[in-house]
């Protein structure tokens, strides 16, 4: 609470953006069902839902969700020591003490909340192929989940301004590297807002490159 108060940050959770108020080439506020939130700068950084938000501004963004499946094993008496990537089968393993997360696949099916058993079975079979001595059983349904990776046509993220509005920036589309690239993307966005020269050339990340 003290941190939020000192930094003047206000989180508005579980709130849908329904539109934007605009004055010439600048956005003046974000429209929500409960209030209009005044803003000097807008950063669209909502992952695979970026196209839906950009569409409210009349901006077409080529990006789609790539569903990835994961499941966890808890309380393992014998676990992996290091994370690994099973390259041939596109599966990743991450041990956390006595817990193990196994994940993979890239399903391009939109924002579909269905879990396909055949994809879970393929990940499980791949794991046992690489680690036959562990012989882990199929995961329980309650330990299976999925997430949406924001995928662009060329695999590169959208970072930077868009000429449609002078005070809008995009930051997203990192596919499977969102957490890894977040600090660098945040630094670049900060430099843009401050009017500084960016640490690297961001031309290839332009939100307008397919326009």
PDB file of C-alpha atoms in Angstrom:
ATOM      1  CA  UNK A   1       0.000   0.000   0.000  1.00  0.00           C
ATOM      2  CA  UNK A   2       2.769   2.443   0.923  1.00  0.00           C
ATOM      3  CA  UNK A   3       4.598   1.656  -2.302  1.00  0.00           C
ATOM      4  CA  UNK A   4       1.505   2.317  -4.392  1.00  0.00           C
ATOM      5  CA  UNK A   5       0.818   5.536  -2.525  1.00  0.00           C
ATOM      6  CA  UNK A   6       4.351   6.857  -2.881  1.00  0.00           C
ATOM      7  CA  UNK A   7       4.675   5.985  -6.567  1.00  0.00           C
ATOM      8  CA  UNK A   8       1.166   7.221  -7.412  1.00  0.00           C
ATOM      9  CA  UNK A   9       0.275   3.963  -9.110  1.00  0.00           C
ATOM     10  CA  UNK A  10      -3.347   2.856  -9.278  1.00  0.00           C
ATOM     11  CA  UNK A  11      -4.268  -0.611 -10.472  1.00  0.00           C
ATOM     12  CA  UNK A  12      -7.725  -0.948 -11.997  1.00  0.00           C
ATOM     13  CA  UNK A  13      -8.294  -4.696 -12.010  1.00  0.00           C
ATOM     14  CA  UNK A  14     -10.968  -6.792 -13.729  1.00  0.00           C
ATOM     15  CA  UNK A  15     -11.921  -3.842 -15.911  1.00  0.00           C
ATOM     16  CA  UNK A  16     -12.602  -4.029 -19.637  1.00  0.00           C
ATOM     17  CA  UNK A  17     -11.445  -1.281 -21.970  1.00  0.00           C
ATOM     18  CA  UNK A  18     -14.368  -0.454 -24.264  1.00  0.00           C
ATOM     19  CA  UNK A  19     -12.874   2.464 -26.164  1.00  0.00           C
ATOM     20  CA  UNK A  20     -10.738   5.594 -26.183  1.00  0.00           C
ATOM     21  CA  UNK A  21     -11.455   9.313 -26.252  1.00  0.00           C
ATOM     22  CA  UNK A  22      -9.349  11.147 -28.799  1.00  0.00           C
ATOM     23  CA  UNK A  23      -8.521  14.775 -29.520  1.00  0.00           C
ATOM     24  CA  UNK A  24      -7.025  15.154 -33.009  1.00  0.00           C
ATOM     25  CA  UNK A  25      -4.057  12.741 -32.950  1.00  0.00           C
ATOM     26  CA  UNK A  26      -3.886  12.197 -29.189  1.00  0.00           C
ATOM     27  CA  UNK A  27      -5.749   9.860 -26.877  1.00  0.00           C
ATOM     28  CA  UNK A  28      -7.066  11.772 -23.887  1.00  0.00           C
ATOM     29  CA  UNK A  29      -8.689   8.994 -21.872  1.00  0.00           C
ATOM     30  CA  UNK A  30      -9.391   5.281 -21.700  1.00  0.00           C
ATOM     31  CA  UNK A  31     -13.092   4.396 -21.605  1.00  0.00           C
ATOM     32  CA  UNK A  32     -14.232   1.660 -19.225  1.00  0.00           C
ATOM     33  CA  UNK A  33     -17.717   0.668 -18.030  1.00  0.00           C
ATOM     34  CA  UNK A  34     -17.160   2.453 -14.707  1.00  0.00           C
ATOM     35  CA  UNK A  35     -15.107   5.521 -15.587  1.00  0.00           C
ATOM     36  CA  UNK A  36     -13.005   7.330 -18.141  1.00  0.00           C
ATOM     37  CA  UNK A  37      -9.366   7.201 -17.088  1.00  0.00           C
ATOM     38  CA  UNK A  38      -7.311  10.238 -18.112  1.00  0.00           C
ATOM     39  CA  UNK A  39      -3.969   9.404 -19.667  1.00  0.00           C
ATOM     40  CA  UNK A  40      -0.969  11.212 -21.108  1.00  0.00           C
ATOM     41  CA  UNK A  41       0.556   8.089 -22.658  1.00  0.00           C
ATOM     42  CA  UNK A  42      -1.093   4.780 -23.560  1.00  0.00           C
ATOM     43  CA  UNK A  43       0.942   1.562 -23.682  1.00  0.00           C
ATOM     44  CA  UNK A  44      -0.835  -1.425 -25.201  1.00  0.00           C
ATOM     45  CA  UNK A  45       0.862  -4.401 -23.606  1.00  0.00           C
ATOM     46  CA  UNK A  46      -1.896  -6.958 -23.088  1.00  0.00           C
ATOM     47  CA  UNK A  47      -0.359  -9.951 -24.798  1.00  0.00           C
ATOM     48  CA  UNK A  48      -2.496 -11.982 -27.177  1.00  0.00           C
ATOM     49  CA  UNK A  49      -5.435  -9.589 -26.718  1.00  0.00           C
ATOM     50  CA  UNK A  50      -3.470  -6.734 -28.317  1.00  0.00           C
ATOM     51  CA  UNK A  51      -5.364  -6.849 -31.663  1.00  0.00           C
ATOM     52  CA  UNK A  52      -8.727  -6.481 -29.895  1.00  0.00           C
ATOM     53  CA  UNK A  53      -7.558  -3.368 -28.072  1.00  0.00           C
ATOM     54  CA  UNK A  54      -5.825  -1.888 -31.114  1.00  0.00           C
ATOM     55  CA  UNK A  55      -8.996  -2.386 -33.147  1.00  0.00           C
ATOM     56  CA  UNK A  56     -10.764   0.088 -30.850  1.00  0.00           C
ATOM     57  CA  UNK A  57      -8.376   2.683 -32.297  1.00  0.00           C
ATOM     58  CA  UNK A  58      -8.906   1.564 -35.863  1.00  0.00           C
ATOM     59  CA  UNK A  59      -5.487  -0.121 -35.930  1.00  0.00           C
ATOM     60  CA  UNK A  60      -5.117  -3.573 -37.448  1.00  0.00           C
ATOM     61  CA  UNK A  61      -2.475  -5.628 -35.669  1.00  0.00           C
ATOM     62  CA  UNK A  62      -1.314  -8.944 -37.107  1.00  0.00           C
ATOM     63  CA  UNK A  63      -0.995 -11.157 -34.051  1.00  0.00           C
ATOM     64  CA  UNK A  64      -2.675 -14.312 -32.846  1.00  0.00           C
ATOM     65  CA  UNK A  65      -2.620 -16.424 -29.693  1.00  0.00           C
ATOM     66  CA  UNK A  66      -0.464 -19.545 -29.736  1.00  0.00           C
ATOM     67  CA  UNK A  67      -1.794 -21.864 -27.059  1.00  0.00           C
ATOM     68  CA  UNK A  68       0.795 -23.713 -25.017  1.00  0.00           C
ATOM     69  CA  UNK A  69      -0.073 -26.573 -22.666  1.00  0.00           C
ATOM     70  CA  UNK A  70       1.582 -27.318 -19.323  1.00  0.00           C
ATOM     71  CA  UNK A  71       1.116 -29.689 -16.424  1.00  0.00           C
ATOM     72  CA  UNK A  72       2.703 -30.065 -13.015  1.00  0.00           C
ATOM     73  CA  UNK A  73       3.841 -32.954 -10.865  1.00  0.00           C
ATOM     74  CA  UNK A  74       4.036 -32.253  -7.147  1.00  0.00           C
ATOM     75  CA  UNK A  75       5.925 -33.911  -4.276  1.00  0.00           C
ATOM     76  CA  UNK A  76       8.303 -35.932  -6.442  1.00  0.00           C
ATOM     77  CA  UNK A  77      10.831 -37.940  -4.460  1.00  0.00           C
ATOM     78  CA  UNK A  78      13.089 -38.080  -7.535  1.00  0.00           C
ATOM     79  CA  UNK A  79      13.129 -34.980  -9.693  1.00  0.00           C
ATOM     80  CA  UNK A  80      15.240 -33.457 -12.443  1.00  0.00           C
ATOM     81  CA  UNK A  81      18.208 -31.384 -11.341  1.00  0.00           C
ATOM     82  CA  UNK A  82      18.220 -28.893 -14.219  1.00  0.00           C
ATOM     83  CA  UNK A  83      15.665 -27.444 -16.642  1.00  0.00           C
ATOM     84  CA  UNK A  84      15.798 -28.859 -20.146  1.00  0.00           C
ATOM     85  CA  UNK A  85      14.379 -28.381 -23.631  1.00  0.00           C
ATOM     86  CA  UNK A  86      13.522 -31.555 -25.546  1.00  0.00           C
ATOM     87  CA  UNK A  87      14.203 -29.972 -28.917  1.00  0.00           C
ATOM     88  CA  UNK A  88      12.915 -32.689 -31.253  1.00  0.00           C
ATOM     89  CA  UNK A  89       9.538 -32.800 -29.502  1.00  0.00           C
ATOM     90  CA  UNK A  90       9.273 -29.099 -28.591  1.00  0.00           C
ATOM     91  CA  UNK A  91       8.847 -29.802 -24.878  1.00  0.00           C
ATOM     92  CA  UNK A  92      10.369 -27.911 -21.944  1.00  0.00           C
ATOM     93  CA  UNK A  93      10.887 -29.143 -18.391  1.00  0.00           C
ATOM     94  CA  UNK A  94      11.331 -26.976 -15.302  1.00  0.00           C
ATOM     95  CA  UNK A  95      12.017 -28.459 -11.848  1.00  0.00           C
ATOM     96  CA  UNK A  96      11.181 -26.490  -8.671  1.00  0.00           C
ATOM     97  CA  UNK A  97      12.426 -28.455  -5.692  1.00  0.00           C
ATOM     98  CA  UNK A  98      10.052 -31.428  -5.518  1.00  0.00           C
ATOM     99  CA  UNK A  99       7.772 -29.987  -8.233  1.00  0.00           C
ATOM    100  CA  UNK A 100       8.145 -30.417 -11.971  1.00  0.00           C
ATOM    101  CA  UNK A 101       6.510 -28.454 -14.757  1.00  0.00           C
ATOM    102  CA  UNK A 102       6.352 -29.948 -18.244  1.00  0.00           C
ATOM    103  CA  UNK A 103       5.047 -27.890 -21.162  1.00  0.00           C
ATOM    104  CA  UNK A 104       4.985 -27.587 -24.914  1.00  0.00           C
ATOM    105  CA  UNK A 105       3.088 -27.306 -28.224  1.00  0.00           C
ATOM    106  CA  UNK A 106       1.998 -24.242 -30.187  1.00  0.00           C
ATOM    107  CA  UNK A 107      -1.694 -24.534 -31.029  1.00  0.00           C
ATOM    108  CA  UNK A 108      -3.030 -21.765 -33.276  1.00  0.00           C
ATOM    109  CA  UNK A 109      -6.742 -21.951 -32.492  1.00  0.00           C
ATOM    110  CA  UNK A 110      -7.574 -18.451 -31.313  1.00  0.00           C
ATOM    111  CA  UNK A 111      -8.782 -17.756 -27.777  1.00  0.00           C
ATOM    112  CA  UNK A 112     -10.228 -21.227 -27.402  1.00  0.00           C
ATOM    113  CA  UNK A 113     -10.362 -22.506 -23.829  1.00  0.00           C
ATOM    114  CA  UNK A 114     -10.626 -26.170 -24.787  1.00  0.00           C
ATOM    115  CA  UNK A 115      -7.911 -28.542 -23.627  1.00  0.00           C
ATOM    116  CA  UNK A 116      -7.180 -31.220 -26.222  1.00  0.00           C
ATOM    117  CA  UNK A 117      -6.244 -34.528 -24.522  1.00  0.00           C
ATOM    118  CA  UNK A 118      -4.132 -35.623 -27.505  1.00  0.00           C
ATOM    119  CA  UNK A 119      -1.769 -32.683 -26.998  1.00  0.00           C
ATOM    120  CA  UNK A 120      -1.323 -33.458 -23.317  1.00  0.00           C
ATOM    121  CA  UNK A 121      -0.690 -37.106 -24.208  1.00  0.00           C
ATOM    122  CA  UNK A 122       1.965 -36.105 -26.767  1.00  0.00           C
ATOM    123  CA  UNK A 123       3.842 -33.976 -24.225  1.00  0.00           C
ATOM    124  CA  UNK A 124       3.658 -36.734 -21.625  1.00  0.00           C
ATOM    125  CA  UNK A 125       4.906 -39.364 -24.078  1.00  0.00           C
ATOM    126  CA  UNK A 126       7.784 -37.139 -25.145  1.00  0.00           C
ATOM    127  CA  UNK A 127       8.875 -36.652 -21.544  1.00  0.00           C
ATOM    128  CA  UNK A 128       8.925 -40.386 -20.856  1.00  0.00           C
ATOM    129  CA  UNK A 129      10.871 -40.936 -24.075  1.00  0.00           C
ATOM    130  CA  UNK A 130      13.671 -38.664 -22.849  1.00  0.00           C
ATOM    131  CA  UNK A 131      13.456 -39.634 -19.173  1.00  0.00           C
ATOM    132  CA  UNK A 132      12.331 -43.285 -19.206  1.00  0.00           C
ATOM    133  CA  UNK A 133      13.674 -44.032 -15.728  1.00  0.00           C
ATOM    134  CA  UNK A 134      11.203 -41.606 -14.115  1.00  0.00           C
ATOM    135  CA  UNK A 135       8.126 -43.208 -15.738  1.00  0.00           C
ATOM    136  CA  UNK A 136       5.787 -40.452 -14.675  1.00  0.00           C
ATOM    137  CA  UNK A 137       2.075 -41.282 -14.995  1.00  0.00           C
ATOM    138  CA  UNK A 138      -0.288 -39.202 -17.157  1.00  0.00           C
ATOM    139  CA  UNK A 139      -1.046 -35.884 -15.402  1.00  0.00           C
ATOM    140  CA  UNK A 140      -4.237 -35.395 -13.452  1.00  0.00           C
ATOM    141  CA  UNK A 141      -6.721 -33.032 -15.140  1.00  0.00           C
ATOM    142  CA  UNK A 142      -6.530 -30.547 -12.261  1.00  0.00           C
ATOM    143  CA  UNK A 143      -2.782 -30.183 -12.865  1.00  0.00           C
ATOM    144  CA  UNK A 144      -3.167 -29.299 -16.554  1.00  0.00           C
ATOM    145  CA  UNK A 145      -3.404 -25.699 -17.761  1.00  0.00           C
ATOM    146  CA  UNK A 146      -2.662 -23.559 -20.792  1.00  0.00           C
ATOM    147  CA  UNK A 147      -1.625 -20.051 -21.721  1.00  0.00           C
ATOM    148  CA  UNK A 148      -1.769 -17.854 -24.809  1.00  0.00           C
ATOM    149  CA  UNK A 149       1.495 -16.762 -26.394  1.00  0.00           C
ATOM    150  CA  UNK A 150       1.200 -13.613 -28.537  1.00  0.00           C
ATOM    151  CA  UNK A 151       2.588 -14.602 -31.935  1.00  0.00           C
ATOM    152  CA  UNK A 152       3.402 -12.240 -34.826  1.00  0.00           C
ATOM    153  CA  UNK A 153       3.908 -13.296 -38.471  1.00  0.00           C
ATOM    154  CA  UNK A 154       7.692 -12.807 -38.361  1.00  0.00           C
ATOM    155  CA  UNK A 155       8.252 -13.844 -34.753  1.00  0.00           C
ATOM    156  CA  UNK A 156       9.378 -10.364 -33.689  1.00  0.00           C
ATOM    157  CA  UNK A 157       7.535  -8.236 -31.108  1.00  0.00           C
ATOM    158  CA  UNK A 158       5.844  -4.884 -31.592  1.00  0.00           C
ATOM    159  CA  UNK A 159       7.747  -2.219 -29.677  1.00  0.00           C
ATOM    160  CA  UNK A 160       7.331   1.493 -30.278  1.00  0.00           C
ATOM    161  CA  UNK A 161       4.983   4.236 -31.405  1.00  0.00           C
ATOM    162  CA  UNK A 162       2.228   4.135 -34.002  1.00  0.00           C
ATOM    163  CA  UNK A 163       1.456   7.075 -36.248  1.00  0.00           C
ATOM    164  CA  UNK A 164      -2.292   6.636 -35.688  1.00  0.00           C
ATOM    165  CA  UNK A 165      -1.885   8.402 -32.322  1.00  0.00           C
ATOM    166  CA  UNK A 166       1.021  10.478 -31.105  1.00  0.00           C
ATOM    167  CA  UNK A 167       0.830   9.193 -27.526  1.00  0.00           C
ATOM    168  CA  UNK A 168       0.307   5.466 -28.035  1.00  0.00           C
ATOM    169  CA  UNK A 169       2.970   2.780 -27.763  1.00  0.00           C
ATOM    170  CA  UNK A 170       2.902  -0.958 -28.352  1.00  0.00           C
ATOM    171  CA  UNK A 171       4.839  -3.488 -26.293  1.00  0.00           C
ATOM    172  CA  UNK A 172       4.025  -7.108 -27.004  1.00  0.00           C
ATOM    173  CA  UNK A 173       4.144 -10.044 -29.353  1.00  0.00           C
ATOM    174  CA  UNK A 174       7.130 -11.812 -27.801  1.00  0.00           C
ATOM    175  CA  UNK A 175       5.638 -15.302 -28.304  1.00  0.00           C
ATOM    176  CA  UNK A 176       7.423 -17.695 -25.923  1.00  0.00           C
ATOM    177  CA  UNK A 177       9.960 -15.121 -24.718  1.00  0.00           C
ATOM    178  CA  UNK A 178       7.684 -12.631 -22.968  1.00  0.00           C
ATOM    179  CA  UNK A 179       9.089 -13.017 -19.461  1.00  0.00           C
ATOM    180  CA  UNK A 180      12.654 -13.193 -20.779  1.00  0.00           C
ATOM    181  CA  UNK A 181      12.307 -10.062 -22.926  1.00  0.00           C
ATOM    182  CA  UNK A 182      10.207  -8.032 -20.481  1.00  0.00           C
ATOM    183  CA  UNK A 183      13.091  -6.108 -18.816  1.00  0.00           C
ATOM    184  CA  UNK A 184      14.606  -5.127 -22.166  1.00  0.00           C
ATOM    185  CA  UNK A 185      11.245  -4.133 -23.600  1.00  0.00           C
ATOM    186  CA  UNK A 186      10.478  -2.071 -20.515  1.00  0.00           C
ATOM    187  CA  UNK A 187      13.800  -0.263 -20.877  1.00  0.00           C
ATOM    188  CA  UNK A 188      13.104   0.534 -24.530  1.00  0.00           C
ATOM    189  CA  UNK A 189       9.602   1.825 -23.787  1.00  0.00           C
ATOM    190  CA  UNK A 190      11.004   3.973 -20.974  1.00  0.00           C
ATOM    191  CA  UNK A 191      13.610   5.459 -23.317  1.00  0.00           C
ATOM    192  CA  UNK A 192      10.959   6.237 -25.937  1.00  0.00           C
ATOM    193  CA  UNK A 193       8.733   7.977 -23.397  1.00  0.00           C
ATOM    194  CA  UNK A 194      11.675  10.061 -22.161  1.00  0.00           C
ATOM    195  CA  UNK A 195      12.596  11.060 -25.707  1.00  0.00           C
ATOM    196  CA  UNK A 196      15.956   9.330 -25.464  1.00  0.00           C
ATOM    197  CA  UNK A 197      17.787   7.379 -28.127  1.00  0.00           C
ATOM    198  CA  UNK A 198      16.904   3.725 -27.677  1.00  0.00           C
ATOM    199  CA  UNK A 199      19.610   1.330 -26.509  1.00  0.00           C
ATOM    200  CA  UNK A 200      19.212  -0.689 -29.712  1.00  0.00           C
ATOM    201  CA  UNK A 201      17.735  -0.043 -33.143  1.00  0.00           C
ATOM    202  CA  UNK A 202      14.026  -0.904 -32.898  1.00  0.00           C
ATOM    203  CA  UNK A 203      13.155  -0.409 -36.567  1.00  0.00           C
ATOM    204  CA  UNK A 204      12.425  -4.115 -37.046  1.00  0.00           C
ATOM    205  CA  UNK A 205      10.004  -4.020 -34.103  1.00  0.00           C
ATOM    206  CA  UNK A 206       7.817  -1.283 -35.604  1.00  0.00           C
ATOM    207  CA  UNK A 207       4.075  -1.803 -34.928  1.00  0.00           C
ATOM    208  CA  UNK A 208       3.491  -0.531 -38.471  1.00  0.00           C
ATOM    209  CA  UNK A 209       5.775  -2.922 -40.335  1.00  0.00           C
ATOM    210  CA  UNK A 210       2.875  -4.884 -41.825  1.00  0.00           C
ATOM    211  CA  UNK A 211       0.774  -1.804 -42.549  1.00  0.00           C
TER     212      UNK A 211
END
